[in-house]
């Protein structure tokens, strides 16, 4: 049976797995993350933390936590959409990016630079995976998480 807690735990597991894939692509395949990639990593990490925390809460708080997770997923979807727009218009992504400088000064970027340090360009075209670009895959996952978290947050009480 699909329960709210199972959806939250599965969402957290998939988010953490996606962060693992991002680390493999960065360090194993030498694909440098751009500022928008790092912002999407923050969104995946936030969703995972929110879901793990919410799964341990009573029913009403669990639904509120799922609502907060839904906001994080929608934010991530917006960032992924913005990333796709930048990739479609590469002329706007050149030179030093002030977003990169700001992101790299976050305490989390200094504490966990292997995960949250941006040192790539948003317009870099990497080979597609199963026909989709990396930000497009992120958008797909954020949409899936939005549907699941929306179901948990807004499903009618029994």
Coordinates of C-alpha atoms in Angstrom, one line a residue:
X1 CA 0.0 0.0 0.0
X2 CA 1.2 3.5 -0.8
X3 CA 1.4 5.5 2.3
X4 CA 2.5 9.1 2.8
X5 CA 5.6 8.0 4.8
X6 CA 6.6 5.6 2.0
X7 CA 6.3 8.4 -0.6
X8 CA 8.4 10.7 1.6
X9 CA 11.1 8.1 2.2
X10 CA 11.2 7.1 -1.5
X11 CA 11.5 10.7 -2.5
X12 CA 14.3 11.3 -0.1
X13 CA 16.1 8.1 -1.3
X14 CA 15.8 9.2 -5.0
X15 CA 17.0 12.7 -4.2
X16 CA 20.1 11.4 -2.4
X17 CA 20.7 9.0 -5.3
X18 CA 20.5 11.9 -7.8
X19 CA 23.1 13.7 -5.7
X20 CA 25.2 10.6 -5.9
X21 CA 24.9 10.6 -9.7
X22 CA 25.8 14.3 -9.8
X23 CA 28.9 13.6 -7.8
X24 CA 29.8 10.7 -10.1
X25 CA 29.3 12.9 -13.2
X26 CA 31.4 15.7 -11.6
X27 CA 34.3 13.6 -10.2
X28 CA 34.2 10.4 -12.3
X29 CA 33.3 11.9 -15.7
X30 CA 34.9 15.4 -15.1
X31 CA 31.7 17.3 -15.8
X32 CA 32.0 20.7 -14.1
X33 CA 28.8 21.9 -12.4
X34 CA 27.6 25.4 -13.2
X35 CA 25.9 27.7 -10.8
X36 CA 22.4 26.5 -11.9
X37 CA 23.5 22.9 -11.5
X38 CA 24.6 23.6 -8.0
X39 CA 21.3 25.4 -7.2
X40 CA 19.5 22.3 -8.4
X41 CA 21.7 20.2 -6.1
X42 CA 20.6 22.5 -3.2
X43 CA 17.0 21.8 -4.2
X44 CA 17.5 18.0 -4.3
X45 CA 19.3 18.2 -0.9
X46 CA 16.5 20.3 0.6
X47 CA 13.8 18.0 -0.6
X48 CA 15.7 15.0 0.8
X49 CA 16.1 16.6 4.2
X50 CA 12.5 17.9 4.3
X51 CA 11.2 14.4 3.4
X52 CA 13.3 12.6 5.9
X53 CA 12.3 15.0 8.6
X54 CA 8.6 15.0 7.7
X55 CA 8.4 11.2 7.6
X56 CA 9.0 11.1 11.3
X57 CA 6.3 13.6 12.2
X58 CA 2.6 13.1 13.1
X59 CA 0.1 13.2 10.3
X60 CA -0.7 17.0 10.3
X61 CA 2.9 18.0 10.5
X62 CA 3.8 15.4 7.9
X63 CA 1.4 17.0 5.4
X64 CA 2.8 20.5 6.2
X65 CA 6.3 19.1 5.6
X66 CA 5.2 17.6 2.3
X67 CA 3.8 21.1 1.4
X68 CA 7.2 22.6 2.2
X69 CA 8.9 19.9 0.1
X70 CA 6.5 20.6 -2.7
X71 CA 7.7 24.3 -2.6
X72 CA 11.3 23.1 -2.8
X73 CA 10.5 20.8 -5.7
X74 CA 8.7 23.6 -7.6
X75 CA 11.6 25.9 -6.9
X76 CA 14.0 23.2 -8.3
X77 CA 11.7 22.9 -11.4
X78 CA 11.9 26.6 -11.9
X79 CA 15.7 26.5 -11.7
X80 CA 15.9 23.6 -14.1
X81 CA 13.6 25.5 -16.5
X82 CA 15.8 28.5 -16.3
X83 CA 18.8 26.3 -17.0
X84 CA 17.1 25.0 -20.1
X85 CA 16.4 28.5 -21.2
X86 CA 20.1 29.5 -20.7
X87 CA 21.2 26.4 -22.7
X88 CA 18.8 27.5 -25.5
X89 CA 20.3 31.0 -25.4
X90 CA 24.1 30.4 -24.8
X91 CA 25.0 34.0 -25.8
X92 CA 23.8 35.2 -22.3
X93 CA 26.1 32.8 -20.5
X94 CA 29.7 34.1 -20.9
X95 CA 32.4 35.6 -18.8
X96 CA 32.4 35.7 -15.0
X97 CA 29.0 34.8 -13.5
X98 CA 28.2 36.8 -10.4
X99 CA 25.9 33.9 -9.3
X100 CA 28.9 31.6 -9.3
X101 CA 30.8 34.0 -7.0
X102 CA 27.9 34.3 -4.6
X103 CA 27.2 30.5 -4.5
X104 CA 30.8 29.7 -3.9
X105 CA 30.8 32.0 -0.8
X106 CA 27.9 30.0 0.9
X107 CA 29.1 28.2 4.0
X108 CA 27.9 24.9 2.5
X109 CA 30.1 25.5 -0.6
X110 CA 33.1 26.1 1.7
X111 CA 32.3 23.1 3.9
X112 CA 31.3 20.7 1.1
X113 CA 33.1 22.0 -2.0
X114 CA 33.1 18.6 -3.7
X115 CA 29.2 18.9 -3.8
X116 CA 28.3 22.6 -3.8
X117 CA 31.2 24.4 -5.6
X118 CA 30.2 25.8 -9.0
X119 CA 33.1 26.0 -11.5
X120 CA 31.5 25.3 -14.8
X121 CA 29.5 27.2 -17.5
X122 CA 25.7 26.9 -17.7
X123 CA 25.9 26.8 -21.5
X124 CA 28.2 23.8 -21.7
X125 CA 26.6 21.1 -23.8
X126 CA 27.3 17.6 -22.4
X127 CA 26.1 14.5 -24.2
X128 CA 22.5 13.7 -23.6
X129 CA 21.5 10.8 -21.4
X130 CA 18.7 8.7 -23.1
X131 CA 18.0 11.6 -25.3
X132 CA 17.6 14.2 -22.6
X133 CA 20.0 16.9 -21.3
X134 CA 21.0 16.9 -17.6
X135 CA 18.8 19.9 -16.7
X136 CA 15.9 18.3 -18.6
X137 CA 16.3 15.1 -16.5
X138 CA 16.4 17.4 -13.4
X139 CA 13.1 19.0 -14.5
X140 CA 11.5 15.5 -15.0
X141 CA 12.5 14.5 -11.5
X142 CA 11.4 17.8 -9.9
X143 CA 8.0 17.3 -11.7
X144 CA 7.7 13.7 -10.3
X145 CA 8.6 14.9 -6.8
X146 CA 6.1 17.7 -7.1
X147 CA 3.3 15.3 -8.0
X148 CA 4.2 12.9 -5.2
X149 CA 4.6 15.6 -2.6
X150 CA 1.5 17.3 -3.8
X151 CA -0.4 14.0 -3.3
X152 CA 0.9 13.7 0.3
X153 CA 0.2 17.3 1.1
X154 CA -3.3 17.6 -0.3
X155 CA -4.8 14.1 -0.3
X156 CA -8.1 13.9 1.5
X157 CA -8.1 12.6 5.1
X158 CA -9.7 9.2 5.6

